[in-house]
mmCIF file with all atom_site columns, C-alpha atoms in Angstrom:
data_model
loop_
_atom_site.group_PDB
_atom_site.id
_atom_site.type_symbol
_atom_site.label_atom_id
_atom_site.label_alt_id
_atom_site.label_comp_id
_atom_site.label_asym_id
_atom_site.label_entity_id
_atom_site.label_seq_id
_atom_site.pdbx_PDB_ins_code
_atom_site.Cartn_x
_atom_site.Cartn_y
_atom_site.Cartn_z
_atom_site.occupancy
_atom_site.B_iso_or_equiv
_atom_site.pdbx_formal_charge
_atom_site.auth_seq_id
_atom_site.auth_comp_id
_atom_site.auth_asym_id
_atom_site.auth_atom_id
_atom_site.pdbx_PDB_model_num
ATOM 1   C CA . MET A 1 1   ? 271.523 46.073 295.198 1.00 45.00 ? 1   MET A CA 1
ATOM 2   C CA . THR A 1 2   ? 274.111 46.627 292.492 1.00 43.00 ? 2   THR A CA 1
ATOM 3   C CA . ALA A 1 3   ? 277.445 48.393 292.810 1.00 46.00 ? 3   ALA A CA 1
ATOM 4   C CA . SER A 1 4   ? 280.381 49.033 290.535 1.00 44.00 ? 4   SER A CA 1
ATOM 5   C CA . ALA A 1 5   ? 283.827 48.018 291.719 1.00 38.00 ? 5   ALA A CA 1
ATOM 6   C CA . GLY A 1 6   ? 284.790 49.837 294.894 1.00 41.00 ? 6   GLY A CA 1
ATOM 7   C CA . GLU A 1 7   ? 281.520 51.714 295.160 1.00 44.00 ? 7   GLU A CA 1
ATOM 8   C CA . LEU A 1 8   ? 280.382 52.473 298.695 1.00 40.00 ? 8   LEU A CA 1
ATOM 9   C CA . ILE A 1 9   ? 276.716 51.692 298.906 1.00 42.00 ? 9   ILE A CA 1
ATOM 10  C CA . ALA A 1 10  ? 274.897 54.699 300.321 1.00 44.00 ? 10  ALA A CA 1
ATOM 11  C CA . ALA A 1 11  ? 273.577 54.113 303.862 1.00 41.00 ? 11  ALA A CA 1
ATOM 12  C CA . ALA A 1 12  ? 269.833 54.069 304.461 1.00 40.00 ? 12  ALA A CA 1
ATOM 13  C CA . PRO A 1 13  ? 268.312 57.229 305.992 1.00 38.00 ? 13  PRO A CA 1
ATOM 14  C CA . ARG A 1 14  ? 268.370 55.872 309.547 1.00 54.00 ? 14  ARG A CA 1
ATOM 15  C CA . GLU A 1 15  ? 272.069 55.040 309.625 1.00 65.00 ? 15  GLU A CA 1
ATOM 16  C CA . VAL A 1 16  ? 273.355 53.654 312.913 1.00 72.00 ? 16  VAL A CA 1
ATOM 17  C CA . ALA A 1 17  ? 275.744 56.384 314.036 1.00 78.00 ? 17  ALA A CA 1
ATOM 18  C CA . VAL A 1 18  ? 278.942 55.907 316.076 1.00 83.00 ? 18  VAL A CA 1
ATOM 19  C CA . PRO A 1 19  ? 280.940 58.439 318.087 1.00 83.00 ? 19  PRO A CA 1
ATOM 20  C CA . ALA A 1 20  ? 283.686 60.453 316.419 1.00 84.00 ? 20  ALA A CA 1
ATOM 21  C CA . GLY A 1 21  ? 287.100 58.803 316.900 1.00 86.00 ? 21  GLY A CA 1
ATOM 22  C CA . ALA A 1 22  ? 285.570 55.325 317.483 1.00 89.00 ? 22  ALA A CA 1
ATOM 23  C CA . LEU A 1 23  ? 287.568 52.166 316.842 1.00 92.00 ? 23  LEU A CA 1
ATOM 24  C CA . ARG A 1 24  ? 287.257 51.304 313.129 1.00 94.00 ? 24  ARG A CA 1
ATOM 25  C CA . VAL A 1 25  ? 286.743 47.611 312.351 1.00 95.00 ? 25  VAL A CA 1
ATOM 26  C CA . VAL A 1 26  ? 286.057 46.148 308.908 1.00 96.00 ? 26  VAL A CA 1
ATOM 27  C CA . HIS A 1 27  ? 284.766 42.575 308.399 1.00 95.00 ? 27  HIS A CA 1
ATOM 28  C CA . VAL A 1 28  ? 285.948 41.086 305.110 1.00 95.00 ? 28  VAL A CA 1
ATOM 29  C CA . VAL A 1 29  ? 283.853 38.342 303.458 1.00 92.00 ? 29  VAL A CA 1
ATOM 30  C CA . ASN A 1 30  ? 283.190 36.865 300.019 1.00 89.00 ? 30  ASN A CA 1
ATOM 31  C CA . GLU A 1 31  ? 279.459 37.546 300.073 1.00 87.00 ? 31  GLU A CA 1
ATOM 32  C CA . LEU A 1 32  ? 276.548 38.068 302.497 1.00 87.00 ? 32  LEU A CA 1
ATOM 33  C CA . GLN A 1 33  ? 273.982 35.415 301.562 1.00 83.00 ? 33  GLN A CA 1
ATOM 34  C CA . LEU A 1 34  ? 271.717 33.764 304.183 1.00 73.00 ? 34  LEU A CA 1
ATOM 35  C CA . ALA A 1 35  ? 274.076 31.301 305.821 1.00 74.00 ? 35  ALA A CA 1
ATOM 36  C CA . GLY A 1 36  ? 275.712 30.659 309.200 1.00 74.00 ? 36  GLY A CA 1
ATOM 37  C CA . LEU A 1 37  ? 279.041 32.421 308.661 1.00 79.00 ? 37  LEU A CA 1
ATOM 38  C CA . GLU A 1 38  ? 277.335 35.425 307.067 1.00 83.00 ? 38  GLU A CA 1
ATOM 39  C CA . ARG A 1 39  ? 274.857 35.643 309.922 1.00 83.00 ? 39  ARG A CA 1
ATOM 40  C CA . VAL A 1 40  ? 277.749 35.860 312.382 1.00 85.00 ? 40  VAL A CA 1
ATOM 41  C CA . ILE A 1 41  ? 279.100 38.856 310.438 1.00 87.00 ? 41  ILE A CA 1
ATOM 42  C CA . ALA A 1 42  ? 275.702 40.537 310.481 1.00 88.00 ? 42  ALA A CA 1
ATOM 43  C CA . GLU A 1 43  ? 275.536 40.036 314.265 1.00 87.00 ? 43  GLU A CA 1
ATOM 44  C CA . LEU A 1 44  ? 279.007 41.501 314.687 1.00 89.00 ? 44  LEU A CA 1
ATOM 45  C CA . VAL A 1 45  ? 278.388 44.574 312.539 1.00 91.00 ? 45  VAL A CA 1
ATOM 46  C CA . GLU A 1 46  ? 275.057 45.286 314.251 1.00 90.00 ? 46  GLU A CA 1
ATOM 47  C CA . GLY A 1 47  ? 276.265 44.616 317.786 1.00 89.00 ? 47  GLY A CA 1
ATOM 48  C CA . GLN A 1 48  ? 279.560 46.480 317.460 1.00 91.00 ? 48  GLN A CA 1
ATOM 49  C CA . ARG A 1 49  ? 277.982 49.622 316.026 1.00 91.00 ? 49  ARG A CA 1
ATOM 50  C CA . LEU A 1 50  ? 275.400 49.651 318.821 1.00 88.00 ? 50  LEU A CA 1
ATOM 51  C CA . ALA A 1 51  ? 278.335 49.355 321.250 1.00 89.00 ? 51  ALA A CA 1
ATOM 52  C CA . GLY A 1 52  ? 279.987 52.437 319.764 1.00 91.00 ? 52  GLY A CA 1
ATOM 53  C CA . ILE A 1 53  ? 282.449 50.751 317.406 1.00 92.00 ? 53  ILE A CA 1
ATOM 54  C CA . ASP A 1 54  ? 282.689 51.925 313.780 1.00 94.00 ? 54  ASP A CA 1
ATOM 55  C CA . SER A 1 55  ? 282.058 48.473 312.359 1.00 94.00 ? 55  SER A CA 1
ATOM 56  C CA . SER A 1 56  ? 281.415 47.810 308.676 1.00 93.00 ? 56  SER A CA 1
ATOM 57  C CA . ALA A 1 57  ? 281.369 44.954 306.158 1.00 94.00 ? 57  ALA A CA 1
ATOM 58  C CA . LEU A 1 58  ? 283.526 44.720 303.048 1.00 94.00 ? 58  LEU A CA 1
ATOM 59  C CA . VAL A 1 59  ? 282.052 42.209 300.556 1.00 94.00 ? 59  VAL A CA 1
ATOM 60  C CA . VAL A 1 60  ? 284.634 41.151 297.998 1.00 93.00 ? 60  VAL A CA 1
ATOM 61  C CA . HIS A 1 61  ? 282.276 39.599 295.438 1.00 91.00 ? 61  HIS A CA 1
ATOM 62  C CA . GLU A 1 62  ? 278.537 40.191 295.929 1.00 86.00 ? 62  GLU A CA 1
ATOM 63  C CA . ALA A 1 63  ? 276.282 41.443 298.705 1.00 84.00 ? 63  ALA A CA 1
ATOM 64  C CA . GLY A 1 64  ? 273.492 38.833 298.808 1.00 84.00 ? 64  GLY A CA 1
ATOM 65  C CA . GLN A 1 65  ? 270.340 38.869 300.901 1.00 84.00 ? 65  GLN A CA 1
ATOM 66  C CA . LEU A 1 66  ? 271.970 39.635 304.249 1.00 85.00 ? 66  LEU A CA 1
ATOM 67  C CA . GLY A 1 67  ? 273.913 42.461 302.629 1.00 86.00 ? 67  GLY A CA 1
ATOM 68  C CA . GLU A 1 68  ? 270.662 43.895 301.317 1.00 86.00 ? 68  GLU A CA 1
ATOM 69  C CA . ARG A 1 69  ? 269.079 43.690 304.782 1.00 86.00 ? 69  ARG A CA 1
ATOM 70  C CA . LEU A 1 70  ? 272.014 45.367 306.509 1.00 87.00 ? 70  LEU A CA 1
ATOM 71  C CA . HIS A 1 71  ? 271.991 48.145 303.928 1.00 85.00 ? 71  HIS A CA 1
ATOM 72  C CA . ARG A 1 72  ? 268.240 48.777 304.407 1.00 85.00 ? 72  ARG A CA 1
ATOM 73  C CA . SER A 1 73  ? 268.758 48.855 308.157 1.00 86.00 ? 73  SER A CA 1
ATOM 74  C CA . GLY A 1 74  ? 271.398 51.616 307.887 1.00 86.00 ? 74  GLY A CA 1
ATOM 75  C CA . TYR A 1 75  ? 274.682 49.690 308.218 1.00 89.00 ? 75  TYR A CA 1
ATOM 76  C CA . PRO A 1 76  ? 277.672 50.558 305.967 1.00 91.00 ? 76  PRO A CA 1
ATOM 77  C CA . ILE A 1 77  ? 278.306 47.851 303.361 1.00 91.00 ? 77  ILE A CA 1
ATOM 78  C CA . THR A 1 78  ? 280.936 48.115 300.644 1.00 93.00 ? 78  THR A CA 1
ATOM 79  C CA . VAL A 1 79  ? 280.777 45.792 297.585 1.00 92.00 ? 79  VAL A CA 1
ATOM 80  C CA . LEU A 1 80  ? 283.932 45.445 295.467 1.00 94.00 ? 80  LEU A CA 1
ATOM 81  C CA . ASN A 1 81  ? 282.493 43.094 292.810 1.00 92.00 ? 81  ASN A CA 1
ATOM 82  C CA . ALA A 1 82  ? 286.067 41.812 292.418 1.00 93.00 ? 82  ALA A CA 1
ATOM 83  C CA . PRO A 1 83  ? 286.751 38.800 290.155 1.00 91.00 ? 83  PRO A CA 1
ATOM 84  C CA . TYR A 1 84  ? 287.631 35.479 291.742 1.00 89.00 ? 84  TYR A CA 1
ATOM 85  C CA . VAL A 1 85  ? 291.321 34.672 291.936 1.00 86.00 ? 85  VAL A CA 1
ATOM 86  C CA . ARG A 1 86  ? 293.463 31.586 292.385 1.00 85.00 ? 86  ARG A CA 1
ATOM 87  C CA . PRO A 1 87  ? 294.813 30.827 295.887 1.00 77.00 ? 87  PRO A CA 1
ATOM 88  C CA . TRP A 1 88  ? 298.226 32.389 295.204 1.00 80.00 ? 88  TRP A CA 1
ATOM 89  C CA . GLN A 1 89  ? 297.006 35.615 293.619 1.00 88.00 ? 89  GLN A CA 1
ATOM 90  C CA . ARG A 1 90  ? 296.354 38.986 295.263 1.00 91.00 ? 90  ARG A CA 1
ATOM 91  C CA . VAL A 1 91  ? 293.025 40.813 294.956 1.00 94.00 ? 91  VAL A CA 1
ATOM 92  C CA . PRO A 1 92  ? 293.895 44.300 293.602 1.00 95.00 ? 92  PRO A CA 1
ATOM 93  C CA . GLU A 1 93  ? 290.493 45.746 294.404 1.00 95.00 ? 93  GLU A CA 1
ATOM 94  C CA . LEU A 1 94  ? 290.828 44.652 298.057 1.00 95.00 ? 94  LEU A CA 1
ATOM 95  C CA . VAL A 1 95  ? 294.359 46.063 298.311 1.00 96.00 ? 95  VAL A CA 1
ATOM 96  C CA . ALA A 1 96  ? 293.320 49.451 296.925 1.00 96.00 ? 96  ALA A CA 1
ATOM 97  C CA . TRP A 1 97  ? 290.258 49.726 299.162 1.00 96.00 ? 97  TRP A CA 1
ATOM 98  C CA . LEU A 1 98  ? 292.083 48.818 302.357 1.00 95.00 ? 98  LEU A CA 1
ATOM 99  C CA . ARG A 1 99  ? 294.892 51.239 301.645 1.00 95.00 ? 99  ARG A CA 1
ATOM 100 C CA . ALA A 1 100 ? 292.356 54.050 301.367 1.00 94.00 ? 100 ALA A CA 1
ATOM 101 C CA . GLY A 1 101 ? 290.254 52.911 304.371 1.00 89.00 ? 101 GLY A CA 1
ATOM 102 C CA . ARG A 1 102 ? 292.866 53.115 307.150 1.00 87.00 ? 102 ARG A CA 1
ATOM 103 C CA . HIS A 1 103 ? 290.982 50.807 309.540 1.00 93.00 ? 103 HIS A CA 1
ATOM 104 C CA . ASP A 1 104 ? 292.191 49.936 313.069 1.00 95.00 ? 104 ASP A CA 1
ATOM 105 C CA . VAL A 1 105 ? 291.332 46.225 312.737 1.00 94.00 ? 105 VAL A CA 1
ATOM 106 C CA . VAL A 1 106 ? 290.740 43.999 309.707 1.00 95.00 ? 106 VAL A CA 1
ATOM 107 C CA . HIS A 1 107 ? 288.660 40.891 310.532 1.00 95.00 ? 107 HIS A CA 1
ATOM 108 C CA . MET A 1 108 ? 288.322 38.327 307.774 1.00 93.00 ? 108 MET A CA 1
ATOM 109 C CA . HIS A 1 109 ? 285.769 35.496 307.705 1.00 89.00 ? 109 HIS A CA 1
ATOM 110 C CA . GLY A 1 110 ? 286.006 32.530 305.332 1.00 80.00 ? 110 GLY A CA 1
ATOM 111 C CA . GLY A 1 111 ? 287.028 33.049 301.730 1.00 75.00 ? 111 GLY A CA 1
ATOM 112 C CA . ASN A 1 112 ? 290.428 32.633 300.194 1.00 81.00 ? 112 ASN A CA 1
ATOM 113 C CA . TRP A 1 113 ? 292.591 32.990 303.289 1.00 85.00 ? 113 TRP A CA 1
ATOM 114 C CA . TRP A 1 114 ? 295.987 32.774 301.499 1.00 86.00 ? 114 TRP A CA 1
ATOM 115 C CA . SER A 1 115 ? 295.124 35.330 298.817 1.00 88.00 ? 115 SER A CA 1
ATOM 116 C CA . TYR A 1 116 ? 293.279 37.646 301.169 1.00 91.00 ? 116 TYR A CA 1
ATOM 117 C CA . GLY A 1 117 ? 296.081 37.370 303.709 1.00 90.00 ? 117 GLY A CA 1
ATOM 118 C CA . LYS A 1 118 ? 298.587 38.460 301.052 1.00 90.00 ? 118 LYS A CA 1
ATOM 119 C CA . SER A 1 119 ? 296.317 41.257 299.954 1.00 93.00 ? 119 SER A CA 1
ATOM 120 C CA . ILE A 1 120 ? 295.590 42.504 303.452 1.00 94.00 ? 120 ILE A CA 1
ATOM 121 C CA . ARG A 1 121 ? 299.254 42.394 304.516 1.00 92.00 ? 121 ARG A CA 1
ATOM 122 C CA . SER A 1 122 ? 300.307 44.367 301.431 1.00 93.00 ? 122 SER A CA 1
ATOM 123 C CA . ALA A 1 123 ? 297.608 46.979 302.036 1.00 95.00 ? 123 ALA A CA 1
ATOM 124 C CA . THR A 1 124 ? 297.616 47.729 305.770 1.00 94.00 ? 124 THR A CA 1
ATOM 125 C CA . ARG A 1 125 ? 299.555 47.301 308.963 1.00 92.00 ? 125 ARG A CA 1
ATOM 126 C CA . ALA A 1 126 ? 296.366 47.097 311.058 1.00 93.00 ? 126 ALA A CA 1
ATOM 127 C CA . PRO A 1 127 ? 295.939 43.963 313.212 1.00 94.00 ? 127 PRO A CA 1
ATOM 128 C CA . PHE A 1 128 ? 294.593 41.144 311.041 1.00 94.00 ? 128 PHE A CA 1
ATOM 129 C CA . VAL A 1 129 ? 292.117 38.745 312.702 1.00 93.00 ? 129 VAL A CA 1
ATOM 130 C CA . TYR A 1 130 ? 290.853 35.639 310.936 1.00 93.00 ? 130 TYR A CA 1
ATOM 131 C CA . THR A 1 131 ? 287.875 33.536 312.018 1.00 90.00 ? 131 THR A CA 1
ATOM 132 C CA . LEU A 1 132 ? 287.888 29.965 310.770 1.00 88.00 ? 132 LEU A CA 1
ATOM 133 C CA . HIS A 1 133 ? 284.217 28.924 310.697 1.00 83.00 ? 133 HIS A CA 1
ATOM 134 C CA . GLY A 1 134 ? 284.742 25.356 309.461 1.00 77.00 ? 134 GLY A CA 1
ATOM 135 C CA . GLU A 1 135 ? 285.412 23.415 306.315 1.00 68.00 ? 135 GLU A CA 1
ATOM 136 C CA . GLN A 1 136 ? 282.835 23.184 303.565 1.00 62.00 ? 136 GLN A CA 1
ATOM 137 C CA . TYR A 1 137 ? 284.261 19.907 302.256 1.00 65.00 ? 137 TYR A CA 1
ATOM 138 C CA . PRO A 1 138 ? 286.807 17.369 303.581 1.00 73.00 ? 138 PRO A CA 1
ATOM 139 C CA . PRO A 1 139 ? 290.014 19.461 303.340 1.00 78.00 ? 139 PRO A CA 1
ATOM 140 C CA . SER A 1 140 ? 292.615 18.388 300.822 1.00 84.00 ? 140 SER A CA 1
ATOM 141 C CA . MET A 1 141 ? 296.353 18.830 301.252 1.00 87.00 ? 141 MET A CA 1
ATOM 142 C CA . LYS A 1 142 ? 296.055 21.931 299.048 1.00 83.00 ? 142 LYS A CA 1
ATOM 143 C CA . ILE A 1 143 ? 293.550 23.429 301.501 1.00 84.00 ? 143 ILE A CA 1
ATOM 144 C CA . HIS A 1 144 ? 295.854 22.619 304.430 1.00 86.00 ? 144 HIS A CA 1
ATOM 145 C CA . ALA A 1 145 ? 298.716 24.366 302.678 1.00 85.00 ? 145 ALA A CA 1
ATOM 146 C CA . VAL A 1 146 ? 296.584 27.402 301.824 1.00 83.00 ? 146 VAL A CA 1
ATOM 147 C CA . GLU A 1 147 ? 295.394 27.707 305.420 1.00 87.00 ? 147 GLU A CA 1
ATOM 148 C CA . PHE A 1 148 ? 298.908 27.276 306.793 1.00 88.00 ? 148 PHE A CA 1
ATOM 149 C CA . MET A 1 149 ? 300.247 30.076 304.605 1.00 87.00 ? 149 MET A CA 1
ATOM 150 C CA . GLY A 1 150 ? 297.258 32.221 305.621 1.00 87.00 ? 150 GLY A CA 1
ATOM 151 C CA . ALA A 1 151 ? 298.069 31.666 309.286 1.00 90.00 ? 151 ALA A CA 1
ATOM 152 C CA . VAL A 1 152 ? 301.600 32.971 308.723 1.00 90.00 ? 152 VAL A CA 1
ATOM 153 C CA . ARG A 1 153 ? 300.114 36.369 307.839 1.00 90.00 ? 153 ARG A CA 1
ATOM 154 C CA . THR A 1 154 ? 297.510 36.451 310.612 1.00 93.00 ? 154 THR A CA 1
ATOM 155 C CA . ASP A 1 155 ? 297.804 38.233 313.977 1.00 94.00 ? 155 ASP A CA 1
ATOM 156 C CA . HIS A 1 156 ? 294.983 36.413 315.751 1.00 93.00 ? 156 HIS A CA 1
ATOM 157 C CA . LEU A 1 157 ? 293.051 33.264 314.848 1.00 93.00 ? 157 LEU A CA 1
ATOM 158 C CA . VAL A 1 158 ? 289.501 32.690 316.095 1.00 90.00 ? 158 VAL A CA 1
ATOM 159 C CA . LEU A 1 159 ? 287.980 29.198 315.927 1.00 89.00 ? 159 LEU A CA 1
ATOM 160 C CA . VAL A 1 160 ? 284.273 28.499 316.276 1.00 84.00 ? 160 VAL A CA 1
ATOM 161 C CA . SER A 1 161 ? 284.557 25.063 317.990 1.00 82.00 ? 161 SER A CA 1
ATOM 162 C CA . GLU A 1 162 ? 286.907 22.878 320.031 1.00 83.00 ? 162 GLU A CA 1
ATOM 163 C CA . ASP A 1 163 ? 286.972 20.535 317.078 1.00 83.00 ? 163 ASP A CA 1
ATOM 164 C CA . LEU A 1 164 ? 288.583 23.290 315.035 1.00 86.00 ? 164 LEU A CA 1
ATOM 165 C CA . ARG A 1 165 ? 291.121 23.919 317.806 1.00 89.00 ? 165 ARG A CA 1
ATOM 166 C CA . GLN A 1 166 ? 292.274 20.321 317.414 1.00 89.00 ? 166 GLN A CA 1
ATOM 167 C CA . TYR A 1 167 ? 292.325 20.818 313.634 1.00 88.00 ? 167 TYR A CA 1
ATOM 168 C CA . SER A 1 168 ? 294.469 23.963 313.989 1.00 90.00 ? 168 SER A CA 1
ATOM 169 C CA . ARG A 1 169 ? 296.948 22.113 316.214 1.00 91.00 ? 169 ARG A CA 1
ATOM 170 C CA . LYS A 1 170 ? 297.195 19.143 313.906 1.00 90.00 ? 170 LYS A CA 1
ATOM 171 C CA . TRP A 1 171 ? 298.004 21.327 310.869 1.00 90.00 ? 171 TRP A CA 1
ATOM 172 C CA . TRP A 1 172 ? 300.163 23.866 312.794 1.00 91.00 ? 172 TRP A CA 1
ATOM 173 C CA . LEU A 1 173 ? 297.854 26.800 312.183 1.00 90.00 ? 173 LEU A CA 1
ATOM 174 C CA . ASP A 1 174 ? 298.323 27.928 315.804 1.00 89.00 ? 174 ASP A CA 1
ATOM 175 C CA . ARG A 1 175 ? 302.136 28.010 315.570 1.00 89.00 ? 175 ARG A CA 1
ATOM 176 C CA . TRP A 1 176 ? 302.133 31.474 314.022 1.00 86.00 ? 176 TRP A CA 1
ATOM 177 C CA . CYS A 1 177 ? 299.565 33.467 316.043 1.00 87.00 ? 177 CYS A CA 1
ATOM 178 C CA . PRO A 1 178 ? 297.448 33.348 319.223 1.00 90.00 ? 178 PRO A CA 1
ATOM 179 C CA . THR A 1 179 ? 294.159 31.471 318.965 1.00 91.00 ? 179 THR A CA 1
ATOM 180 C CA . ASP A 1 180 ? 290.810 31.652 320.749 1.00 89.00 ? 180 ASP A CA 1
ATOM 181 C CA . VAL A 1 181 ? 287.699 29.499 320.616 1.00 88.00 ? 181 VAL A CA 1
ATOM 182 C CA . VAL A 1 182 ? 284.367 31.369 320.400 1.00 84.00 ? 182 VAL A CA 1
ATOM 183 C CA . GLN A 1 183 ? 281.592 28.800 320.153 1.00 76.00 ? 183 GLN A CA 1
ATOM 184 C CA . ASN A 1 184 ? 279.789 29.172 316.803 1.00 68.00 ? 184 ASN A CA 1
ATOM 185 C CA . GLY A 1 185 ? 281.300 32.661 316.439 1.00 62.00 ? 185 GLY A CA 1
ATOM 186 C CA . ILE A 1 186 ? 278.826 34.251 318.869 1.00 57.00 ? 186 ILE A CA 1
ATOM 187 C CA . LEU A 1 187 ? 279.579 34.783 322.549 1.00 49.00 ? 187 LEU A CA 1
ATOM 188 C CA . LYS A 1 188 ? 275.994 34.568 323.886 1.00 47.00 ? 188 LYS A CA 1
ATOM 189 C CA . LEU A 1 189 ? 272.670 33.054 322.901 1.00 45.00 ? 189 LEU A CA 1
ATOM 190 C CA . ASP A 1 190 ? 269.784 35.181 324.151 1.00 49.00 ? 190 ASP A CA 1
ATOM 191 C CA . LEU A 1 191 ? 266.450 33.372 324.323 1.00 49.00 ? 191 LEU A CA 1
ATOM 192 C CA . ASP A 1 192 ? 264.469 36.260 325.793 1.00 55.00 ? 192 ASP A CA 1
ATOM 193 C CA . PHE A 1 193 ? 262.653 36.741 322.511 1.00 50.00 ? 193 PHE A CA 1
ATOM 194 C CA . VAL A 1 194 ? 260.863 33.379 322.907 1.00 51.00 ? 194 VAL A CA 1
ATOM 195 C CA . ARG A 1 195 ? 259.575 33.915 326.440 1.00 54.00 ? 195 ARG A CA 1
ATOM 196 C CA . PRO A 1 196 ? 256.398 35.942 325.671 1.00 55.00 ? 196 PRO A CA 1
ATOM 197 C CA . ALA A 1 197 ? 255.156 33.302 323.217 1.00 57.00 ? 197 ALA A CA 1
ATOM 198 C CA . ARG A 1 198 ? 256.005 30.254 325.343 1.00 55.00 ? 198 ARG A CA 1
ATOM 199 C CA . ARG A 1 199 ? 253.312 27.888 326.523 1.00 65.00 ? 199 ARG A CA 1
ATOM 200 C CA . PRO A 1 200 ? 253.631 26.166 329.919 1.00 73.00 ? 200 PRO A CA 1
ATOM 201 C CA . GLY A 1 201 ? 256.154 23.342 330.102 1.00 76.00 ? 201 GLY A CA 1
ATOM 202 C CA . PRO A 1 202 ? 259.798 22.842 329.218 1.00 77.00 ? 202 PRO A CA 1
ATOM 203 C CA . LEU A 1 203 ? 261.462 24.916 326.519 1.00 72.00 ? 203 LEU A CA 1
ATOM 204 C CA . ARG A 1 204 ? 261.652 22.848 323.300 1.00 75.00 ? 204 ARG A CA 1
ATOM 205 C CA . ILE A 1 205 ? 264.079 23.819 320.522 1.00 73.00 ? 205 ILE A CA 1
ATOM 206 C CA . LEU A 1 206 ? 264.428 22.194 317.131 1.00 73.00 ? 206 LEU A CA 1
ATOM 207 C CA . HIS A 1 207 ? 267.699 22.785 315.264 1.00 69.00 ? 207 HIS A CA 1
ATOM 208 C CA . VAL A 1 208 ? 267.568 22.309 311.505 1.00 68.00 ? 208 VAL A CA 1
ATOM 209 C CA . ALA A 1 209 ? 271.045 21.964 309.974 1.00 65.00 ? 209 ALA A CA 1
ATOM 210 C CA . ARG A 1 210 ? 273.278 20.010 307.654 1.00 62.00 ? 210 ARG A CA 1
ATOM 211 C CA . LEU A 1 211 ? 274.551 17.314 309.997 1.00 60.00 ? 211 LEU A CA 1
ATOM 212 C CA . ASP A 1 212 ? 277.845 16.960 308.154 1.00 57.00 ? 212 ASP A CA 1
ATOM 213 C CA . SER A 1 213 ? 280.912 16.374 310.314 1.00 54.00 ? 213 SER A CA 1
ATOM 214 C CA . VAL A 1 214 ? 283.143 18.615 308.190 1.00 52.00 ? 214 VAL A CA 1
ATOM 215 C CA . LYS A 1 215 ? 280.818 21.557 308.922 1.00 54.00 ? 215 LYS A CA 1
ATOM 216 C CA . ARG A 1 216 ? 281.682 21.246 312.648 1.00 48.00 ? 216 ARG A CA 1
ATOM 217 C CA . GLN A 1 217 ? 278.144 20.496 313.744 1.00 48.00 ? 217 GLN A CA 1
ATOM 218 C CA . ASP A 1 218 ? 279.342 19.636 317.242 1.00 48.00 ? 218 ASP A CA 1
ATOM 219 C CA . VAL A 1 219 ? 278.398 23.272 318.071 1.00 49.00 ? 219 VAL A CA 1
ATOM 220 C CA . THR A 1 220 ? 274.815 22.623 316.915 1.00 51.00 ? 220 THR A CA 1
#
């Protein structure tokens, strides 16, 4: 999949339709490669559209494998192909697209919270939700400052573990907006798909993951 800046990738023939006048939600993310955060976004876009919400994904940099899969399955994906910016800069491509989109809710996941928060706030008055999925590396004071300034511009903060709730309290992220904990970003784990193939005996699950404390593997 390739797209020029701001190009809306055409939906596949069997696009998942939503009712006219449905709530319009856009999920903003850097890219949609095969990873945990990105999988949460795919689940949200798929589940929300099936529930009658006009849910879409806005990829700031590149689509990746999950973006390709969502596109082939008929879900609306926009790729901006915007250049990377420093933490204190706005993203002009993001600002222009959001101004034209007129969404009811902007939900951002990961990425450059401070820059995106500035960009989103200058582009729309829609409620701005941010989900903090965890820290890739041990956070530096610069990261703490960036996240704090992002929280100032956020209407609602979602955290994917109780560990992150403690983190948000320690660094005052929850001083500026309401917060909720949604374990691993997904409300429910449905194991029905394994039942037909199960052999007699207890259910046995093997989790394969990076067991790194800064990735909040308490949820694993």
